[in-house]
mmCIF file of C-alpha atoms in Angstrom:
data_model
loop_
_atom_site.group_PDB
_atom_site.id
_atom_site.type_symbol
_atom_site.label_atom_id
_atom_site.label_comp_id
_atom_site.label_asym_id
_atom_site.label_seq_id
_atom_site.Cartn_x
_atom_site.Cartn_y
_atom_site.Cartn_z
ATOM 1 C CA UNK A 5 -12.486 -13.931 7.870
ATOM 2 C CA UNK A 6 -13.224 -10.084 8.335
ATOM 3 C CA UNK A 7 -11.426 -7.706 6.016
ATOM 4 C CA UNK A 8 -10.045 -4.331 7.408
ATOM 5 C CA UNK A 9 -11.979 -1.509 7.649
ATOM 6 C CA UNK A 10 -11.945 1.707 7.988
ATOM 7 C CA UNK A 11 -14.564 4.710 9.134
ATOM 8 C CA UNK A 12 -15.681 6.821 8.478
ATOM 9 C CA UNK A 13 -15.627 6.856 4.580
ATOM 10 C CA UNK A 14 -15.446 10.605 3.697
ATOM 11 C CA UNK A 15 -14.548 13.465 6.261
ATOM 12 C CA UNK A 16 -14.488 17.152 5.571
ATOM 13 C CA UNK A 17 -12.793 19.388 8.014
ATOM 14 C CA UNK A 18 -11.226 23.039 8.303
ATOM 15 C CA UNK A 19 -7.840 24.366 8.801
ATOM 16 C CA UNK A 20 -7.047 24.045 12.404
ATOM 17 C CA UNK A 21 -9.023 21.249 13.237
ATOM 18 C CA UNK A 22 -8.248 17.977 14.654
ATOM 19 C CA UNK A 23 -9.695 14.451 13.036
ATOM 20 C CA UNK A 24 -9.114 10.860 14.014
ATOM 21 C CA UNK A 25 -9.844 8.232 11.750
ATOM 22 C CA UNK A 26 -10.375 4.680 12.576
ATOM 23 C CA UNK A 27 -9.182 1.037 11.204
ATOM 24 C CA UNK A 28 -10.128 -2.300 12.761
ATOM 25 C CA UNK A 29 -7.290 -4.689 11.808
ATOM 26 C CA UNK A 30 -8.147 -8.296 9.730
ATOM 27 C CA UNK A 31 -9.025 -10.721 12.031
ATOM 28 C CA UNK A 32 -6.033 -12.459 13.199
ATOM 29 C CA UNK A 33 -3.406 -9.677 12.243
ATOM 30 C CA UNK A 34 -1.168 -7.869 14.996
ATOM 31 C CA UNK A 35 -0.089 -5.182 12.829
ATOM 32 C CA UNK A 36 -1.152 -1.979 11.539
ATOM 33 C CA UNK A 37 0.054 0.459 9.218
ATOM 34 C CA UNK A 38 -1.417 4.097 8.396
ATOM 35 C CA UNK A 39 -0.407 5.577 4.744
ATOM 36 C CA UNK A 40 -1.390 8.902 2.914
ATOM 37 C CA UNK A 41 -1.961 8.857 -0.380
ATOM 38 C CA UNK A 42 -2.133 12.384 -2.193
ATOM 39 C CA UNK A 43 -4.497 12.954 -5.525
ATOM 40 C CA UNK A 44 -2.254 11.335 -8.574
ATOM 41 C CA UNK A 45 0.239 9.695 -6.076
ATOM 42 C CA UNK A 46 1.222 6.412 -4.395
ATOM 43 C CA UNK A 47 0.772 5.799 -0.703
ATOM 44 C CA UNK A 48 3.456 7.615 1.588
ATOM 45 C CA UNK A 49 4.366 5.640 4.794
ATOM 46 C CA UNK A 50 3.307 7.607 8.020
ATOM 47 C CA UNK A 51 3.856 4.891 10.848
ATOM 48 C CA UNK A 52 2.754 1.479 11.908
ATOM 49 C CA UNK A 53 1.866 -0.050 15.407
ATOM 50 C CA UNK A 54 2.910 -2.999 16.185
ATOM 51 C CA UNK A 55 1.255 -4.926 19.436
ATOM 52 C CA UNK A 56 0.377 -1.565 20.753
ATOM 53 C CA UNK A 57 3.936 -0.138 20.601
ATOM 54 C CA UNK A 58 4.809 2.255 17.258
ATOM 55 C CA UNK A 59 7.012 0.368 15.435
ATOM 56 C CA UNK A 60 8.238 2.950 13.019
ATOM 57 C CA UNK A 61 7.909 5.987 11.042
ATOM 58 C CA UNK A 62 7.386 8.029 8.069
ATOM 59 C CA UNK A 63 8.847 11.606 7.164
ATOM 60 C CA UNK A 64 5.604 13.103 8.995
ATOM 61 C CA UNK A 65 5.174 15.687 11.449
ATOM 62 C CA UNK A 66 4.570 14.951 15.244
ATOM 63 C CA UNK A 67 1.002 16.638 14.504
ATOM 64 C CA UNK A 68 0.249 12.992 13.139
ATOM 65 C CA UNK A 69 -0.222 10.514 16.075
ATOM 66 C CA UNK A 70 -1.600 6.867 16.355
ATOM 67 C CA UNK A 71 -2.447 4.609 18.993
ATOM 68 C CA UNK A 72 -2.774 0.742 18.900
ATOM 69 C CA UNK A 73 -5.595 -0.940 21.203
ATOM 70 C CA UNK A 74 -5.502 -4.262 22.500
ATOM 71 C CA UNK A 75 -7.898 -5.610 20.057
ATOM 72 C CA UNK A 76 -5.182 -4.569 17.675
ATOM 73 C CA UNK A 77 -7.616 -2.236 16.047
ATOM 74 C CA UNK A 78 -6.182 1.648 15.573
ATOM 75 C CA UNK A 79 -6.263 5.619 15.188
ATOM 76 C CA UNK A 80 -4.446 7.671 13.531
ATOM 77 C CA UNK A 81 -4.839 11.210 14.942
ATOM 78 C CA UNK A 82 -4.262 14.667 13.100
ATOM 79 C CA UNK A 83 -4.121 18.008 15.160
ATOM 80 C CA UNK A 84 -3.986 21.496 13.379
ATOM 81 C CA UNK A 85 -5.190 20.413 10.394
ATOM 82 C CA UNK A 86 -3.281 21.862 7.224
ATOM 83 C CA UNK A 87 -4.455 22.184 3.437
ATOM 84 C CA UNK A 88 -2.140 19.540 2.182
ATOM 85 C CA UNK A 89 -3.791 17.087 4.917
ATOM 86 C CA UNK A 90 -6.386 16.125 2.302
ATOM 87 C CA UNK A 91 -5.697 13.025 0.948
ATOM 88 C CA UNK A 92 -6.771 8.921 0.962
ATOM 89 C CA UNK A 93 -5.822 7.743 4.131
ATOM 90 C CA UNK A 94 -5.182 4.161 4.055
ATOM 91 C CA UNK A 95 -4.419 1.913 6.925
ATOM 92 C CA UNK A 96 -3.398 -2.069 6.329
ATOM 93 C CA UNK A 97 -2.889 -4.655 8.743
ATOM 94 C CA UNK A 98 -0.493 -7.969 8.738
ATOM 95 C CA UNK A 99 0.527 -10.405 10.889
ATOM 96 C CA UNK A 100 4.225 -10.330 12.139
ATOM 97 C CA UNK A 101 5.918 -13.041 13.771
ATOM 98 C CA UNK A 102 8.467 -12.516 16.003
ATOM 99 C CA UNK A 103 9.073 -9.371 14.102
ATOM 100 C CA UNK A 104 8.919 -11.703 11.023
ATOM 101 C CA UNK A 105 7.006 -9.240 8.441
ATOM 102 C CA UNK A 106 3.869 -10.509 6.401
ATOM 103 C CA UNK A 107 2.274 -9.359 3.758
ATOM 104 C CA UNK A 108 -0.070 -5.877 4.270
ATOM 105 C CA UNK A 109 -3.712 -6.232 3.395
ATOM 106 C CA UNK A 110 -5.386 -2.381 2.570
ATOM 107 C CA UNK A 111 -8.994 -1.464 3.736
ATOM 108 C CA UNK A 112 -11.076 1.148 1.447
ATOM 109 C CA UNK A 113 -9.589 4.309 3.199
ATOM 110 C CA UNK A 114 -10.938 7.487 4.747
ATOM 111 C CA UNK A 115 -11.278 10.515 1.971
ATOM 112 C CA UNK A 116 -9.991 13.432 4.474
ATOM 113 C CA UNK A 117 -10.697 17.194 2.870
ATOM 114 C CA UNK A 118 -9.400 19.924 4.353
ATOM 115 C CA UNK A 119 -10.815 23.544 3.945
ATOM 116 C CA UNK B 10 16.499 5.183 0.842
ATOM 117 C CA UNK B 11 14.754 3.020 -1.370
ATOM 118 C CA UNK B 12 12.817 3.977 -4.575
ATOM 119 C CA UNK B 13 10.728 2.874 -6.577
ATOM 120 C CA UNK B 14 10.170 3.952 -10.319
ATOM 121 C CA UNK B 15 7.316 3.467 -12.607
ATOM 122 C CA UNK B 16 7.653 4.825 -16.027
ATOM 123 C CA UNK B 17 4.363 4.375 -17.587
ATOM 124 C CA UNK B 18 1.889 7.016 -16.081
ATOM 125 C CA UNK B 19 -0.788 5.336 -18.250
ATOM 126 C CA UNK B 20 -1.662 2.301 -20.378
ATOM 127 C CA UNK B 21 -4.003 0.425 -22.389
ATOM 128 C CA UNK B 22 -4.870 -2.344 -23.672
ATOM 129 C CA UNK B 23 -7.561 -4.461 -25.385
ATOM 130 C CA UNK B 24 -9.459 -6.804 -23.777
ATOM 131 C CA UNK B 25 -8.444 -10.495 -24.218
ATOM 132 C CA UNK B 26 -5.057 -9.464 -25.276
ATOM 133 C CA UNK B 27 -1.601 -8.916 -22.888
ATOM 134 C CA UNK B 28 0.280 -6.024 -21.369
ATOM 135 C CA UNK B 29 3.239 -5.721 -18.937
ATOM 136 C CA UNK B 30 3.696 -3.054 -17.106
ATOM 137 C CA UNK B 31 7.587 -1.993 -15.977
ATOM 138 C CA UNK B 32 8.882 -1.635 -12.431
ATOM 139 C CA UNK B 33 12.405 -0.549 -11.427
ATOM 140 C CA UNK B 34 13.725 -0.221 -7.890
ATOM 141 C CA UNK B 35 16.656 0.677 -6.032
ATOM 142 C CA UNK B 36 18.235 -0.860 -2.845
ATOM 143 C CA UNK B 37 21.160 -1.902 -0.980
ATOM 144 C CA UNK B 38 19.560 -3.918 0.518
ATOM 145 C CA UNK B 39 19.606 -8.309 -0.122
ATOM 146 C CA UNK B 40 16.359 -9.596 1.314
ATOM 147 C CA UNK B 41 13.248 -8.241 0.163
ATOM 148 C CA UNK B 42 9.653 -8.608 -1.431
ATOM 149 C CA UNK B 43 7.970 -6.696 -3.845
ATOM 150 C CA UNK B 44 4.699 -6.557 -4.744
ATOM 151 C CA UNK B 45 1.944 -5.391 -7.122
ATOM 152 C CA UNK B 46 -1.405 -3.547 -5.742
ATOM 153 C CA UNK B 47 -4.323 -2.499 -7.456
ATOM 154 C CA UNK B 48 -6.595 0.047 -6.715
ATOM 155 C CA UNK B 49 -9.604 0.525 -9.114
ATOM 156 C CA UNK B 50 -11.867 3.807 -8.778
ATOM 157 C CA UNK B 51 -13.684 2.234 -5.346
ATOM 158 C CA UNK B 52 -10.119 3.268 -4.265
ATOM 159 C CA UNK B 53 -9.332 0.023 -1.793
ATOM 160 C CA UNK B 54 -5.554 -1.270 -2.204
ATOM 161 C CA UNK B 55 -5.984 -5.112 -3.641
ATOM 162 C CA UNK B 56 -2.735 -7.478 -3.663
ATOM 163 C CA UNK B 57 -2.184 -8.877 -6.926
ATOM 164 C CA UNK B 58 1.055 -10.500 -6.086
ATOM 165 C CA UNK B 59 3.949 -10.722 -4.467
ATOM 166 C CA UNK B 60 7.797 -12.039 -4.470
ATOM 167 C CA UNK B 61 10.456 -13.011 -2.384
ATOM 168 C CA UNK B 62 14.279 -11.807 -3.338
ATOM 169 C CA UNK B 63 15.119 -14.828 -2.518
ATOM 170 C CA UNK B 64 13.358 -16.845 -4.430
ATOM 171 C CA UNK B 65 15.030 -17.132 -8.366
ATOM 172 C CA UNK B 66 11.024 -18.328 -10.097
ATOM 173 C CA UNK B 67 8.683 -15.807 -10.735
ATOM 174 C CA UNK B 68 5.644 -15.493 -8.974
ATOM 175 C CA UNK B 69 2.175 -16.340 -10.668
ATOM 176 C CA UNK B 70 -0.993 -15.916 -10.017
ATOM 177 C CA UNK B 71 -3.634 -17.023 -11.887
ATOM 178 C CA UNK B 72 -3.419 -14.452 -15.324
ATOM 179 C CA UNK B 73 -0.688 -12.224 -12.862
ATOM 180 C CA UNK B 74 2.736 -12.750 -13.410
ATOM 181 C CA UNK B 75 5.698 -11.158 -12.858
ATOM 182 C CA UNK B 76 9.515 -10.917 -14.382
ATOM 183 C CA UNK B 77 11.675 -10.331 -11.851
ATOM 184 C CA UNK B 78 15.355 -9.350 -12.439
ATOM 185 C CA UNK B 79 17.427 -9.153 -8.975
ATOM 186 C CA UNK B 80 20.467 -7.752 -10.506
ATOM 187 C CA UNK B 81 19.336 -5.235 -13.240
ATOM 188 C CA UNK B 82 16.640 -4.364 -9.947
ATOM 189 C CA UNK B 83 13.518 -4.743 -12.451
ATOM 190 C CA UNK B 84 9.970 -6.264 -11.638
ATOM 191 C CA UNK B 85 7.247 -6.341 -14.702
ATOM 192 C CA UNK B 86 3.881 -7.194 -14.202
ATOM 193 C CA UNK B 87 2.265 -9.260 -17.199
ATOM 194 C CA UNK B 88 -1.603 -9.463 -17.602
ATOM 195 C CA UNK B 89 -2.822 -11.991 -19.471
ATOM 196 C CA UNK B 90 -6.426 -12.240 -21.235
ATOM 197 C CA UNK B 91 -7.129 -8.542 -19.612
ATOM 198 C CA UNK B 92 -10.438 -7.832 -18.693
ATOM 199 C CA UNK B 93 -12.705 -5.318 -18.257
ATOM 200 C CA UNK B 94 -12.393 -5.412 -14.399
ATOM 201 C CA UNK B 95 -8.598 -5.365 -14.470
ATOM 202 C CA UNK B 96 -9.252 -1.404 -15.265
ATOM 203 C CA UNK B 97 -6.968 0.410 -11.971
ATOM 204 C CA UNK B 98 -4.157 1.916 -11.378
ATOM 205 C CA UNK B 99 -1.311 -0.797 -10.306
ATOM 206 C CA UNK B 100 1.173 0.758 -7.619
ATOM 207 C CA UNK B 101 4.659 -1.490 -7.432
ATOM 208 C CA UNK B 102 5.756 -1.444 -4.359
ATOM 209 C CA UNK B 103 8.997 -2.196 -1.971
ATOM 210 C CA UNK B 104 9.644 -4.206 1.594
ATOM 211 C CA UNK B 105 13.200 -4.283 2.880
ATOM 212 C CA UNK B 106 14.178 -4.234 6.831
ATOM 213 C CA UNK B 107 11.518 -1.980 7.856
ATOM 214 C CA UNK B 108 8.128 -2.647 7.989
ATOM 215 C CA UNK B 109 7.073 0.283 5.458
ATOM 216 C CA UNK B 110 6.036 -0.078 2.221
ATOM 217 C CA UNK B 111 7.583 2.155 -0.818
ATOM 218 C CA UNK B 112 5.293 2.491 -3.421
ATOM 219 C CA UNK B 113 6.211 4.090 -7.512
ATOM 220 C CA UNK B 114 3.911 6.257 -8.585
ATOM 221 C CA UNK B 115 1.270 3.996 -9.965
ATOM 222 C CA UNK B 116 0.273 2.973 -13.878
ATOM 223 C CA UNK B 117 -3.309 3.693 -15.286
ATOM 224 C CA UNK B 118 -4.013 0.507 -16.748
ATOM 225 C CA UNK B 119 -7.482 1.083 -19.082
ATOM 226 C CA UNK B 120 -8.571 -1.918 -21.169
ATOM 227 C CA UNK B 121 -10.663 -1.430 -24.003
ATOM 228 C CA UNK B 122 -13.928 -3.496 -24.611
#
């Protein structure tokens, strides 16, 4: 069984910029979730997909857009890149059935600094 | 909105020996699961455990446990015979209706050699 992943690893980037950052979902899982986590803080919600569609949202600007593919594997997509952008971004698939919520498994993240 | 509170920033602990670290949460909400992640310095998210609201006995795993009090909205982690490698921060975190997860804060759990 193949974990989730994530790429790339690190990512540096300047003010202004755009960046999308990767996750291939656990094998088997339909479902994927993108989090930020700020230095010293716990993960902040910023949306999930859900068989391609989003399937909810986090207190995040529309500058922050994902896509779902039909391998279930995703992108998370940041325009006009801001200094409080850096962070861990973690993204964490599950399987849901019929909407029926499973548990969410994390891959290593993406280290996003802004400059 | 839900919320989740951890009130230890840091802890420690000798190896062999047992700590709990404290959980509290608030909702209005009757079905649920909580869970405990942790996330050691190579920074990936690792379940530890989780529990269904539903479900009155506390969920163990292996040296993981957890006390889970529905009405006073509390949900303790317990580490038994701590080792080296259980070194991390542990984030508690919350699952109601939506498909999010609320996470506290996180605890620094160090144990001591």
């Amino acid at each position: 069984e193949t974990g989730v992943t994530q790429s790339p690893t690190h990512l540096i980037k300047t003010r202004g910029q755009q960046v999308t950052l990767r996750c291939s979902s656990q094998s088997g899982h339909n479902t994927v979730s993108w989090y930020q986590q700020a230095l010293g803080q716990g993960p902040q919600f910023i949306f999930q997909y859900y068989r391609e569609e989003e399937n909810g949202r986090g207190n995040f600007p529309p500058r922050f857009s994902g896509l779902q593919f039909p391998n279930y594997s995703s992108e998370l997509n940041v325009n006009a890149l801001e200094l409080d952008d850096s962070a861990l971004y973690l993204c964490a698939s599950s399987l849901a059935q019929n909407r029926v919520r499973d548990t969410q498994y994390f891959g290593p993240g993406t280290r996003l600094t802004v400059l | 909105a839900q919320t989740v509170t951890q009130s230890q920033p840091e802890m420690s602990v000798q190896e062999a020996e047992t700590v709990t670290l404290s959980c509290t949460y608030d909702t209005s909400e009757s079905n649920y699961y909580l869970f405990w992640y942790k996330q050691p310095p190579s920074r990936q998210m690792i379940l530890v455990i989780r529990q269904e609201a539903y479900k009155q006995q506390n969920a163990t795993e292996n040296r993981f446990s957890v006390n889970f009090q529905k009405a006073a909205k509390s949900f303790s982690l317990k580490i038994s015979d701590s080792q080296l490698g259980d070194t991390a921060m542990y984030f508690c975190a919350f699952q109601g209706g939506s498909e999010k997860l609320v996470f506290g804060k996180g605890t620094k759990l160090t144990v001591n050699p």
